[in-house]
Amino acid sequence: MNTTVDAAAVIGAAPVAEARNEEAETVNPAVYEFTGTVGDITAAQPRMTARNVDVWYGDKQAIFDVGLDIGQNEIIAMIGPSGCGKSTFLRCLNRMNDTIDICRVSGEIRLGGEDIYDRRMDVVPLRAQVGMVFQKPNPFPKSIYDNIAYGPRIHGLVGSKSELDDLVESTLRKAGLWDEVKDRLEQPGTGLSGGQQQRLCIARAIAVSPEVILMDEPCSALDPIATARVEELMEELRENYTIAIVTHSMQQAARVSQRTAYFHLGRLIEVGNTDDIFTQPRHRLTEDYITGRFG
Amino acid sequence: MNDSAGKTVDLVKAGLHRRHRRERRFRLLGLGAIVIGLSLVGMLFTDIVSKGYTGFFQTGIRLQIDFDPQRLDPEGNRDPAVLSAADYAGLVKQALRTAFPDVKSRRDKRALYRIISSGAALELRAMVLSDPGLIGTSRPVWLTADDDIDMLVKGHVDRTLPETSRRVKDKVIGWLERLEREGAVTTRFNPPFFTHGDSREPEQAGIGGAVMGSLYTILVTFLLSFPLAVATAVYLEEYAPVNRWSDLIEVNINNLAAVPSIVFGLLGLAVFINFFSLPRSAPLVGGLVLTLMTLPTIIIASRAALKSVPPSIREAALGVGASKLQTITHHVLPLAMPGMLTGTIIGMAQALGESAPLLMIGMVAFIVDVPQGVLDPATVLPVQVYLWADSPERAFVERTSAAIMVLLAFLTTMNLLAVILRRRFERRW
């Protein structure tokens, strides 16, 4: 990508904005200045709501005052250049950031009315409700069966071996992986192809029937065919789950999501219906990003 | 443009010869280092094996023993108490007198008796106690020869030296040569070397006591250091916050690994023996001291093993809602275990070869009995090697080397085990 706009300098940098004004007139009247998130951060049927979220890594603030709803049965895509805080924000939603010692989160994130950063909130039930799929496929170095069965086992979701067998089969069917692996459930999950591994990880996440699935660039390590397969799967899963996906690929965001949130340097710049964001962005930064001026 | 490019190539080519020569020299240097290292190890092994292999053998002398009922069991009721207190040494002497009727003077007789080990009487007693039917019979029996005779037969004593400069006199050599002609002298494999405890008589000394002492000591060391080290490593790696305190602990663990081992011995003496009044020379105390010594090694290896478990596995487990403990016990520990075990085995091998700290806590004592537990006085293999190397008898030289060979065999086996473990459980992600 080119660097005609220095991403670090643009926020509140009036001279730069003026220098580009003659072109800006023609494409978009908005300026680079950030004066609060553009668009509607609320969703019709919110499943999770985040308000005034700030995140620090040590002394460095990574996220500034982000508010965003994640609606029931929708796929919301979070896009933005590297280091914009989209992954950090995603990891706040199931408190995955707790594992980082120096990370501090303030603000309010609610899941169905409960504040997940409440002192009394335990991360175990939270993460059972808000599952996660990571950038790199990370199946456990155990059998395919055990990969799926692990979550239900530790949460005590099933009573008997046959129930567990059924759950593993139905989960793998939901993930569209059953036909490919039914004859080798006892083989290690790490022996599958990259795309299959990632679908196994998605299956592992849905095996505990979460309400929300967070996906952190789930296709960045996959080839286009495997990516297409995962995207199909996401579309199928939308009927029963709510999905928040962080992606580097704007095409992917456009293909799979209903709403899109654009992050820039820790700020949520713009939120809106995916179609609107990609056809009529309202903020100048969004416009520049989706048209490929930087990224 | 073309011109300067051509010049660059010329310059590079001009220097090429020199570069190649340097590279060759560097490679030869490395090769030379390996050759020197290997040849030194080769020399060490050749020396030990050539000196030590005869230590596994022992000269025996065949004598016609008359199990005289008068001498052994005058009452004739086969009472074990009487049988075990009987004069078996007398049987040996009697047999020698019969074999050499021409030896008359007291002095010569004493010299004659000395060609058979004083342990021979014990061998006869064991024979009679296990089979009292022998009493009243007369049969040839192979008896252990004295260590001086053993050395002579094995060729470690030069028979051509003047009589005054060797321990075995001409007269004795004459008797021995007669026995040799009769086929009554042979050198055979010596099982007692592996089962006996230490002894002042080289022909009766064995490494059995030291091996058992080493096993008990290592057992105590393993049982204490492995759980302690794993718990420490898991806490430091998974739970401890990174701050000044954890840095201090880390620095101190690394320092502890560099403390000379004899200091740990002094600490063991002061704390375990003087303060806690644990018994001296006991494998328990030895194990405690070696635990202190090996802990840092195992902790460092275990932490490295834990660090090498990819964070993605932790995230995966946390992501499906596993608690921290479940993440560690279900995923991280099993994956780190091969590395931890490798570190532990290396630590154990280090402990097995350690002698200095054990000298401080009295495991250097002369102990004849094979220890039966962790509180019995004992010594360990390396200390046994040290004790024997210090003994003046010529026959202890080969026994020292033989004991070293046994010790090296143990160490090699343990290191091999570590390599096999690492190979077998190595995982790829």
XYZ file of C-alpha atoms in Angstrom:
724
model
C 0.000 0.000 0.000
C 1.179 3.507 -0.602
C 1.913 5.976 2.108
C 0.630 9.245 0.758
C -1.126 9.657 4.075
C 0.950 9.134 7.172
C -1.479 7.179 9.265
C 0.128 8.238 12.518
C -0.172 11.907 11.761
C -3.635 12.218 10.375
C -5.840 12.379 13.409
C -6.409 16.002 14.193
C -3.742 17.026 11.717
C -5.446 19.870 9.946
C -2.611 20.903 7.602
C -2.507 17.475 6.019
C -6.244 17.513 5.581
C -6.071 20.907 3.902
C -3.318 19.859 1.626
C -5.571 17.169 0.282
C -8.624 19.353 0.151
C -8.847 19.902 -3.574
C -9.153 16.168 -4.096
C -11.311 15.695 -1.024
C -14.014 17.975 -2.465
C -14.568 15.606 -5.290
C -14.746 12.338 -3.404
C -15.917 13.072 0.130
C -16.653 16.211 2.038
C -15.622 14.746 5.429
C -12.270 15.613 6.987
C -9.652 13.554 8.775
C -10.411 15.010 12.159
C -11.912 12.573 14.651
C -14.839 14.026 16.503
C -16.510 10.878 17.718
C -17.623 7.685 16.042
C -19.566 8.244 12.855
C -22.697 6.143 12.398
C -24.947 4.235 14.723
C -23.073 2.111 17.246
C -26.233 0.451 18.501
C -27.776 -2.696 17.102
C -31.463 -3.544 16.866
C -31.137 -6.583 19.124
C -27.891 -6.137 21.016
C -26.242 -9.330 22.315
C -23.197 -7.563 23.681
C -22.804 -3.882 24.357
C -19.552 -2.063 24.893
C -19.412 1.531 26.135
C -16.502 3.881 26.814
C -13.935 1.124 26.572
C -10.338 2.193 27.123
C -7.457 -0.284 27.033
C -3.893 0.322 28.143
C -0.820 -1.802 27.667
C 1.315 -0.472 30.482
C 1.431 3.291 29.943
C 0.423 3.089 26.329
C -3.226 3.471 25.559
C -4.309 1.080 22.812
C -8.033 1.782 22.666
C -9.751 5.118 23.188
C -13.351 5.354 24.314
C -14.870 2.726 22.035
C -18.578 2.002 22.164
C -20.159 -0.695 20.022
C -23.096 -3.101 20.051
C -22.914 -6.600 18.712
C -26.352 -7.613 17.527
C -28.124 -10.921 17.810
C -27.491 -13.287 14.889
C -25.385 -10.850 12.971
C -21.870 -10.968 11.741
C -20.035 -7.803 12.588
C -16.697 -7.220 10.918
C -13.982 -5.118 12.459
C -11.522 -3.734 9.980
C -8.654 -1.320 10.062
C -4.935 -1.065 9.490
C -2.433 -3.038 11.575
C -2.172 -1.864 15.145
C -5.521 -0.094 15.085
C -6.772 -1.981 18.128
C -9.406 -4.122 16.461
C -7.931 -7.386 17.799
C -7.417 -5.834 21.211
C -11.048 -4.784 21.294
C -12.166 -8.244 20.197
C -10.123 -9.861 22.937
C -11.776 -7.603 25.490
C -15.106 -9.197 24.681
C -14.185 -12.512 26.329
C -11.494 -11.104 28.608
C -8.736 -12.853 26.719
C -6.644 -9.777 27.526
C -6.589 -10.908 31.153
C -3.739 -13.225 30.196
C -1.541 -10.218 29.459
C -0.157 -8.902 32.726
C 0.257 -5.287 31.734
C -3.115 -4.953 30.027
C -5.726 -2.786 31.738
C -9.325 -2.351 30.597
C -11.813 0.261 31.727
C -15.320 1.034 30.608
C -18.282 -1.218 30.413
C -18.894 -4.353 28.378
C -22.147 -6.176 28.927
C -23.228 -9.606 27.837
C -27.007 -9.920 28.126
C -27.142 -7.303 30.845
C -24.181 -8.586 32.881
C -21.020 -6.541 33.127
C -18.283 -8.966 32.142
C -15.607 -6.905 33.865
C -17.514 -7.019 37.122
C -15.436 -8.213 40.016
C -17.802 -11.114 40.622
C -17.747 -12.282 37.010
C -15.773 -15.479 36.488
C -14.038 -15.830 33.148
C -14.866 -19.541 32.878
C -18.634 -19.155 32.292
C -17.930 -16.004 30.267
C -15.677 -17.828 27.851
C -18.142 -20.705 27.667
C -20.652 -18.139 26.410
C -18.261 -16.155 24.260
C -16.117 -18.563 22.272
C -13.053 -17.643 20.286
C -11.320 -18.698 17.102
C -7.757 -17.556 16.633
C -5.678 -16.303 13.759
C -3.534 -19.393 13.478
C -5.378 -22.712 13.650
C -4.473 -24.079 17.075
C -6.006 -27.509 17.568
C -4.843 -29.313 20.677
C -2.196 -31.924 19.892
C -4.814 -34.573 20.640
C -7.271 -36.564 18.561
C -9.954 -34.837 16.518
C -12.534 -36.338 18.856
C -10.803 -35.014 21.962
C -10.465 -31.577 20.424
C -14.243 -31.309 20.158
C -14.965 -33.181 23.376
C -12.622 -31.129 25.539
C -14.937 -28.157 26.130
C -18.079 -30.204 26.867
C -16.047 -32.439 29.175
C -14.566 -29.697 31.329
C -17.900 -27.903 31.588
C -19.742 -31.127 32.355
C -22.194 -30.598 29.494
C -22.724 -34.280 28.774
C -23.578 -37.181 31.011
C -22.492 -40.247 29.125
C -20.066 -41.398 26.500
C -22.833 -41.881 23.928
C -24.144 -38.361 24.537
C -20.625 -37.086 24.009
C -20.311 -39.131 20.804
C -23.549 -37.574 19.560
C -22.407 -34.092 20.500
C -19.097 -34.557 18.704
C -20.867 -35.769 15.594
C -23.474 -33.011 15.547
C -20.817 -30.383 16.196
C -18.621 -31.662 13.397
C -21.669 -31.737 11.117
C -22.453 -28.117 11.988
C -18.867 -27.236 11.146
C -19.177 -29.147 7.877
C -16.263 -31.315 8.813
C -18.009 -34.593 9.624
C -17.757 -36.206 6.217
C -14.085 -35.374 5.961
C -13.032 -36.708 9.360
C -15.621 -39.278 10.428
C -13.250 -42.163 9.660
C -10.315 -40.708 11.543
C -11.693 -39.212 14.704
C -8.894 -40.803 16.700
C -6.150 -39.253 14.609
C -4.464 -36.091 15.828
C -6.164 -32.834 14.957
C -2.790 -31.409 14.040
C -2.617 -33.820 11.085
C -5.440 -32.061 9.215
C -4.889 -29.456 6.523
C -4.795 -25.797 7.551
C -8.367 -25.123 6.472
C -9.661 -28.257 8.146
C -7.760 -27.359 11.312
C -9.405 -23.952 11.400
C -12.846 -25.475 10.912
C -11.974 -27.928 13.681
C -11.195 -24.944 15.890
C -14.533 -23.381 14.988
C -16.206 -26.706 15.799
C -14.340 -26.802 19.105
C -15.677 -23.341 19.887
C -19.303 -24.178 19.033
C -19.184 -27.520 20.882
C -19.891 -25.696 24.129
C -22.832 -23.829 22.504
C -21.612 -20.286 23.027
C -23.849 -17.321 22.273
C -21.163 -15.269 20.635
C -18.153 -16.429 18.622
C -15.188 -14.116 18.301
C -12.960 -14.699 15.310
C -9.559 -13.068 15.160
C -8.516 -13.048 11.505
C -9.575 -16.671 11.120
C -8.604 -16.913 7.470
C -5.288 -15.098 7.383
C -3.345 -18.369 7.405
C -5.591 -20.119 4.880
C -5.605 -20.409 1.112
C -8.524 -18.947 -0.879
C -10.433 -22.227 -1.184
C -10.205 -22.964 2.531
C -11.157 -19.342 3.179
C -14.258 -19.688 1.042
C -15.205 -22.814 2.974
C -14.823 -21.036 6.329
C -16.838 -18.061 5.090
C -19.637 -20.377 4.001
C -19.557 -21.941 7.429
C -19.820 -18.525 9.094
C -22.869 -17.742 7.030
C -24.473 -21.015 8.164
C -23.554 -20.400 11.789
C -25.151 -16.946 11.764
C -28.582 -18.552 12.153
C -27.746 -19.707 15.647
C -24.816 -17.626 16.779
C -23.597 -14.093 16.891
C -20.216 -13.606 15.288
C -17.676 -10.833 15.631
C -14.842 -11.128 13.169
C -11.638 -9.173 12.874
C -10.259 -9.275 9.395
C -7.540 -7.737 7.314
C -9.389 -8.462 4.149
C -11.922 -5.833 3.193
C -13.377 -8.183 0.611
C -13.993 -10.723 3.318
C -15.672 -8.132 5.508
C -17.843 -7.113 2.586
C -18.719 -10.724 1.772
C -19.625 -12.067 5.188
C -20.738 -9.266 7.461
C -23.929 -7.300 7.951
C -22.296 -4.514 9.915
C -18.761 -3.208 9.743
C -16.750 -1.221 12.240
C -13.691 0.657 11.095
C -10.930 1.169 13.669
C -8.032 3.552 13.340
C -5.235 4.072 15.880
C -7.333 2.800 18.758
C -10.422 4.768 17.876
C -13.630 3.467 16.410
C -14.001 5.767 13.435
C -17.127 4.581 11.770
C -19.804 1.920 12.172
C -22.581 1.093 9.833
C -24.232 -1.435 7.585
C -21.573 -3.145 5.582
C -23.105 -2.086 2.280
C -23.093 1.551 3.331
C -19.557 1.471 4.667
C -18.177 0.084 1.461
C -20.254 2.173 -0.909
C -20.706 5.465 0.921
C -18.201 5.805 3.728
C -18.947 8.903 5.761
C -15.552 9.498 7.300
C -12.515 10.451 5.325
C -10.291 7.823 7.055
C -12.727 5.040 6.233
C -12.847 6.214 2.693
C -9.065 6.213 2.390
C -8.751 2.804 3.951
C -11.342 1.011 1.871
C -10.086 2.580 -1.294
C -6.611 1.347 -0.481
C -4.788 4.615 0.235
C -3.229 3.013 3.271
C -3.578 -0.201 5.181
C 28.129 1.681 -15.526
C 29.364 -1.398 -17.304
C 32.923 -0.417 -16.579
C 32.525 -0.198 -12.825
C 30.560 -3.439 -12.753
C 33.430 -5.174 -14.458
C 35.831 -3.674 -11.943
C 33.757 -4.930 -8.995
C 33.829 -8.462 -10.324
C 37.596 -8.267 -10.782
C 38.098 -7.040 -7.253
C 35.845 -9.724 -5.848
C 37.686 -12.385 -7.841
C 41.046 -11.099 -6.673
C 40.025 -11.487 -3.055
C 38.282 -14.790 -3.603
C 41.347 -16.927 -3.139
C 42.057 -15.383 0.233
C 38.457 -15.845 1.362
C 38.459 -19.494 0.420
C 41.704 -20.056 2.241
C 40.303 -18.435 5.360
C 37.216 -20.566 5.185
C 39.291 -23.711 4.819
C 41.400 -22.728 7.802
C 38.332 -22.055 9.909
C 36.841 -25.416 9.008
C 40.086 -27.222 9.811
C 40.225 -25.458 13.147
C 36.812 -26.793 14.098
C 37.670 -30.245 12.850
C 40.895 -30.164 14.843
C 39.038 -29.244 18.008
C 36.725 -32.202 17.551
C 39.616 -34.562 16.881
C 41.468 -33.389 19.987
C 38.334 -33.702 22.115
C 37.492 -37.145 20.821
C 41.025 -38.444 21.204
C 41.163 -37.247 24.808
C 37.904 -39.023 25.558
C 39.258 -42.065 23.724
C 42.425 -42.005 25.824
C 40.394 -41.751 29.021
C 38.184 -44.680 28.108
C 41.071 -46.828 26.882
C 42.949 -46.188 30.104
C 39.981 -46.973 32.336
C 38.910 -50.063 30.409
C 42.411 -51.481 30.020
C 43.075 -51.066 33.727
C 39.624 -51.967 34.891
C 38.309 -54.921 32.929
C 40.321 -57.419 35.023
C 38.530 -56.021 38.069
C 35.445 -57.974 37.060
C 37.449 -61.222 37.322
C 38.958 -62.962 40.297
C 41.549 -65.705 40.659
C 40.344 -68.886 42.304
C 42.414 -71.772 43.675
C 41.114 -75.332 43.764
C 41.779 -77.194 46.995
C 40.673 -80.599 48.174
C 38.574 -79.683 51.214
C 37.853 -82.354 53.787
C 34.608 -81.390 55.531
C 35.714 -83.008 58.753
C 32.737 -83.772 61.031
C 34.999 -83.589 64.084
C 35.914 -80.017 63.290
C 32.515 -78.790 62.073
C 29.893 -80.618 64.039
C 31.344 -82.704 66.876
C 27.897 -83.365 68.376
C 26.487 -84.482 65.029
C 23.075 -82.809 65.425
C 23.505 -80.252 62.574
C 22.644 -77.328 64.844
C 22.916 -74.169 62.614
C 24.338 -72.174 65.533
C 27.152 -74.667 65.925
C 27.669 -74.939 62.173
C 27.976 -71.207 61.693
C 30.453 -70.862 64.567
C 32.689 -73.706 63.399
C 36.336 -73.276 62.424
C 36.191 -73.071 58.626
C 39.525 -71.297 58.415
C 40.957 -74.470 59.917
C 39.516 -76.465 56.995
C 41.346 -74.247 54.540
C 44.611 -74.474 56.455
C 44.243 -78.241 56.734
C 43.651 -78.490 52.991
C 46.726 -76.363 52.273
C 48.893 -78.458 54.591
C 47.681 -81.589 52.835
C 48.396 -80.112 49.420
C 51.889 -78.982 50.452
C 53.116 -81.612 52.936
C 56.719 -80.448 52.506
C 56.070 -77.027 54.078
C 57.169 -77.409 57.682
C 58.355 -74.220 59.390
C 55.844 -71.938 61.102
C 56.919 -68.992 59.005
C 56.472 -70.877 55.754
C 53.118 -72.218 56.852
C 51.926 -68.696 57.568
C 53.021 -67.634 54.097
C 51.256 -70.659 52.637
C 47.967 -69.894 54.414
C 48.107 -66.402 52.995
C 47.673 -67.460 49.368
C 43.987 -68.062 50.077
C 41.771 -65.089 50.943
C 40.563 -64.788 54.502
C 37.100 -64.641 52.954
C 37.417 -68.280 51.847
C 36.330 -69.454 55.307
C 33.085 -67.489 54.865
C 32.528 -69.094 51.460
C 32.907 -72.541 53.002
C 30.574 -71.651 55.836
C 27.915 -70.506 53.354
C 28.338 -73.795 51.444
C 27.920 -75.921 54.559
C 24.991 -73.923 55.940
C 23.081 -74.237 52.670
C 23.914 -77.944 52.328
C 24.824 -79.672 55.624
C 25.059 -82.940 53.661
C 28.589 -81.896 52.719
C 29.826 -82.709 56.197
C 31.832 -85.870 56.192
C 32.680 -85.656 52.488
C 35.874 -84.560 50.834
C 35.696 -82.691 47.579
C 37.611 -80.150 45.488
C 36.400 -76.575 46.056
C 37.333 -73.357 44.252
C 38.367 -70.784 46.820
C 39.089 -67.092 46.335
C 42.787 -66.349 46.136
C 44.423 -63.569 48.105
C 44.721 -60.230 46.281
C 48.527 -60.463 45.970
C 48.192 -63.878 44.311
C 45.382 -62.486 42.153
C 47.645 -59.665 40.942
C 50.432 -62.136 40.238
C 48.196 -64.468 38.249
C 46.687 -61.587 36.272
C 50.219 -60.492 35.386
C 50.133 -57.172 37.247
C 53.225 -58.206 39.217
C 56.460 -58.777 37.354
C 57.833 -62.186 38.413
C 61.285 -61.288 37.077
C 61.781 -58.425 39.517
C 64.238 -59.059 42.368
C 62.481 -60.754 45.263
C 63.001 -57.841 47.623
C 61.001 -55.435 45.482
C 57.776 -57.424 45.220
C 55.217 -58.544 47.743
C 55.087 -62.161 46.627
C 58.209 -64.103 47.567
C 59.949 -66.674 45.362
C 58.849 -69.521 47.592
C 55.178 -68.591 47.229
C 55.576 -68.240 43.481
C 56.997 -71.752 43.486
C 53.907 -73.114 45.278
C 51.635 -71.193 42.959
C 53.410 -72.511 39.890
C 52.920 -76.027 41.168
C 49.199 -75.361 41.584
C 49.103 -73.832 38.089
C 50.698 -76.942 36.631
C 48.006 -79.026 38.316
C 45.339 -76.802 36.752
C 44.225 -75.684 40.198
C 44.478 -71.949 39.446
C 42.005 -70.104 37.261
C 40.610 -66.609 36.781
C 36.865 -66.383 36.529
C 34.070 -63.800 36.390
C 33.514 -62.416 39.873
C 29.830 -61.886 40.849
C 30.712 -60.867 44.435
C 32.185 -57.669 42.950
C 28.612 -56.552 42.295
C 27.028 -57.840 45.488
C 29.559 -57.295 48.270
C 30.025 -54.160 50.271
C 33.379 -52.525 50.767
C 36.222 -54.435 52.416
C 39.836 -53.915 53.451
C 40.633 -57.059 51.469
C 40.479 -56.129 47.790
C 39.446 -59.640 46.738
C 36.352 -59.356 48.932
C 35.520 -55.731 48.200
C 32.532 -55.048 45.957
C 30.462 -52.141 44.740
C 27.158 -53.624 45.940
C 27.004 -51.319 48.940
C 27.931 -48.250 46.932
C 25.402 -49.056 44.181
C 22.612 -49.476 46.712
C 23.727 -46.296 48.475
C 23.669 -44.447 45.161
C 20.217 -45.804 44.320
C 18.753 -44.776 47.682
C 20.372 -41.351 47.430
C 19.123 -40.793 43.887
C 15.666 -42.015 44.857
C 15.462 -39.459 47.670
C 16.831 -36.783 45.369
C 14.299 -37.572 42.647
C 11.310 -37.799 44.966
C 12.129 -34.423 46.481
C 13.565 -32.423 43.622
C 11.175 -33.359 40.809
C 7.923 -32.244 42.431
C 9.582 -29.221 44.022
C 11.190 -28.124 40.774
C 8.058 -28.648 38.687
C 5.916 -26.761 41.177
C 8.438 -23.927 41.287
C 8.746 -23.771 37.513
C 4.975 -23.820 36.993
C 4.444 -21.089 39.558
C 7.199 -18.860 38.197
C 6.243 -19.412 34.577
C 2.445 -19.432 34.788
C 1.396 -17.539 37.882
C 4.069 -15.214 39.206
C 3.632 -11.597 38.191
C 6.653 -10.139 36.456
C 8.100 -7.667 38.936
C 11.212 -7.004 40.968
C 10.566 -9.970 43.253
C 10.231 -12.500 40.471
C 13.374 -11.070 38.859
C 15.184 -11.481 42.175
C 14.029 -15.084 42.485
C 15.085 -15.824 38.931
C 18.547 -14.334 39.440
C 18.955 -16.329 42.639
C 17.951 -19.591 41.018
C 20.550 -19.001 38.349
C 23.104 -18.139 41.027
C 22.248 -21.284 42.936
C 23.042 -23.336 39.840
C 26.560 -21.897 39.922
C 27.290 -22.513 43.596
C 30.163 -25.016 44.067
C 28.725 -28.326 45.177
C 30.894 -28.609 48.269
C 29.093 -25.581 49.691
C 25.855 -27.528 49.547
C 27.635 -30.288 51.471
C 28.619 -27.851 54.221
C 25.067 -26.563 54.313
C 23.784 -30.129 54.646
C 26.203 -30.752 57.494
C 25.161 -27.606 59.323
C 21.433 -27.832 58.739
C 20.412 -31.453 58.300
C 22.919 -33.158 60.572
C 23.789 -30.584 63.216
C 20.466 -28.782 63.439
C 17.894 -31.446 62.529
C 20.043 -34.268 63.969
C 19.556 -36.575 61.002
C 21.930 -39.552 60.935
C 25.397 -39.143 59.456
C 26.369 -40.983 56.262
C 22.709 -41.627 55.479
C 21.341 -41.625 51.906
C 18.468 -39.499 53.221
C 20.830 -36.640 54.041
C 22.778 -37.241 50.834
C 19.520 -37.048 48.896
C 18.544 -33.817 50.640
C 21.880 -32.220 49.833
C 21.772 -33.359 46.213
C 18.194 -32.088 45.980
C 19.437 -28.613 46.857
C 22.141 -29.006 44.266
C 19.967 -30.304 41.394
C 16.912 -28.125 42.043
C 18.173 -25.135 40.047
C 19.137 -27.352 37.104
C 15.704 -28.951 36.956
C 13.882 -25.666 37.560
C 15.728 -23.986 34.715
C 15.093 -26.925 32.354
C 11.432 -27.119 33.384
C 10.910 -23.413 32.838
C 12.454 -23.695 29.400
C 10.130 -26.613 28.658
C 7.108 -24.609 29.818
C 8.211 -21.607 27.773
C 8.468 -23.755 24.669
C 4.784 -24.709 24.840
C 3.276 -22.384 22.238
C 0.999 -19.691 23.665
C -1.580 -20.645 21.049
C -2.281 -23.866 22.973
C -2.879 -21.911 26.167
C -5.157 -19.496 24.305
C -7.042 -22.396 22.742
C -7.729 -23.937 26.140
C -8.632 -20.614 27.766
C -10.784 -19.790 24.751
C -13.125 -22.743 25.326
C -13.439 -21.773 28.972
C -10.797 -23.893 30.680
C -9.670 -22.460 33.987
C -6.024 -21.650 34.468
C -5.412 -24.849 36.413
C -7.155 -26.919 33.741
C -5.136 -25.231 31.037
C -1.937 -26.085 32.881
C -2.742 -29.642 33.919
C -4.558 -30.709 30.738
C -2.401 -29.041 28.134
C 0.721 -27.217 29.220
C 2.184 -29.783 31.616
C 1.715 -32.823 29.347
C 3.384 -30.936 26.513
C 6.223 -29.721 28.703
C 6.717 -33.043 30.486
C 9.283 -34.566 28.081
C 11.459 -31.474 28.423
C 11.037 -31.502 32.180
C 11.927 -35.187 32.378
C 14.972 -34.650 30.203
C 16.136 -31.897 32.526
C 15.404 -34.088 35.532
C 17.379 -37.019 34.175
C 20.321 -34.764 33.421
C 20.052 -33.388 36.958
C 19.920 -36.922 38.347
C 22.961 -37.931 36.313
C 24.758 -34.921 37.734
C 23.721 -35.961 41.251
C 24.787 -39.559 40.629
C 28.279 -38.431 39.710
C 28.641 -36.010 42.619
C 31.070 -36.766 45.437
C 32.267 -33.532 47.039
C 29.099 -32.571 48.963
C 28.687 -36.149 50.190
C 32.161 -36.123 51.724
C 30.942 -33.328 53.996
C 28.026 -35.313 55.379
C 30.020 -38.429 56.167
C 29.185 -40.627 53.207
C 32.907 -41.156 52.842
C 33.007 -43.515 55.821
C 34.274 -47.086 55.434
C 31.023 -49.034 55.346
C 31.082 -52.800 54.907
C 27.358 -53.539 55.064
C 25.059 -53.082 52.106
C 22.532 -50.407 53.183
C 18.950 -51.623 53.609
C 17.204 -48.261 53.733
C 17.631 -44.509 53.486
C 18.684 -44.194 57.115
C 21.446 -46.839 57.025
C 24.988 -45.586 56.720
C 26.046 -45.815 53.098
C 28.458 -44.554 50.545
C 27.904 -43.873 46.852
C 29.682 -44.950 43.695
C 31.829 -41.865 43.074
C 32.872 -41.769 46.728
C 33.677 -45.480 46.564
C 35.888 -44.726 43.586
C 37.572 -42.010 45.630
C 38.064 -44.359 48.601
C 39.545 -47.145 46.508
C 41.749 -44.796 44.543
C 43.174 -43.789 47.899
C 43.910 -47.372 49.021
C 47.494 -48.645 48.868
C 46.796 -52.245 47.742
C 47.722 -52.901 44.128
C 44.472 -54.838 43.574
C 42.381 -51.737 44.328
C 43.712 -50.088 41.171
C 41.751 -52.387 38.878
C 38.741 -52.272 41.192
C 38.770 -48.474 41.064
C 38.695 -48.568 37.286
C 36.029 -51.268 37.297
C 33.858 -49.151 39.610
C 34.371 -46.163 37.289
C 33.191 -48.306 34.397
C 30.022 -49.226 36.295
C 29.427 -45.571 37.172
C 29.958 -44.504 33.562
C 27.573 -47.234 32.412
C 24.901 -45.842 34.749
C 25.470 -42.282 33.558
C 25.456 -43.265 29.893
C 22.231 -45.202 30.378
C 20.572 -42.220 32.015
C 21.672 -39.831 29.301
C 20.507 -42.287 26.659
C 17.157 -42.434 28.403
C 16.950 -38.647 28.254
C 17.653 -38.677 24.514
C 15.090 -41.418 23.891
C 12.454 -39.569 25.918
C 13.109 -36.390 24.006
C 12.901 -38.173 20.656
C 9.783 -40.121 21.467
C 7.709 -37.316 22.912
C 8.896 -34.497 20.748
C 5.837 -32.834 19.245
C 5.407 -30.583 16.319
C 2.863 -27.880 15.932
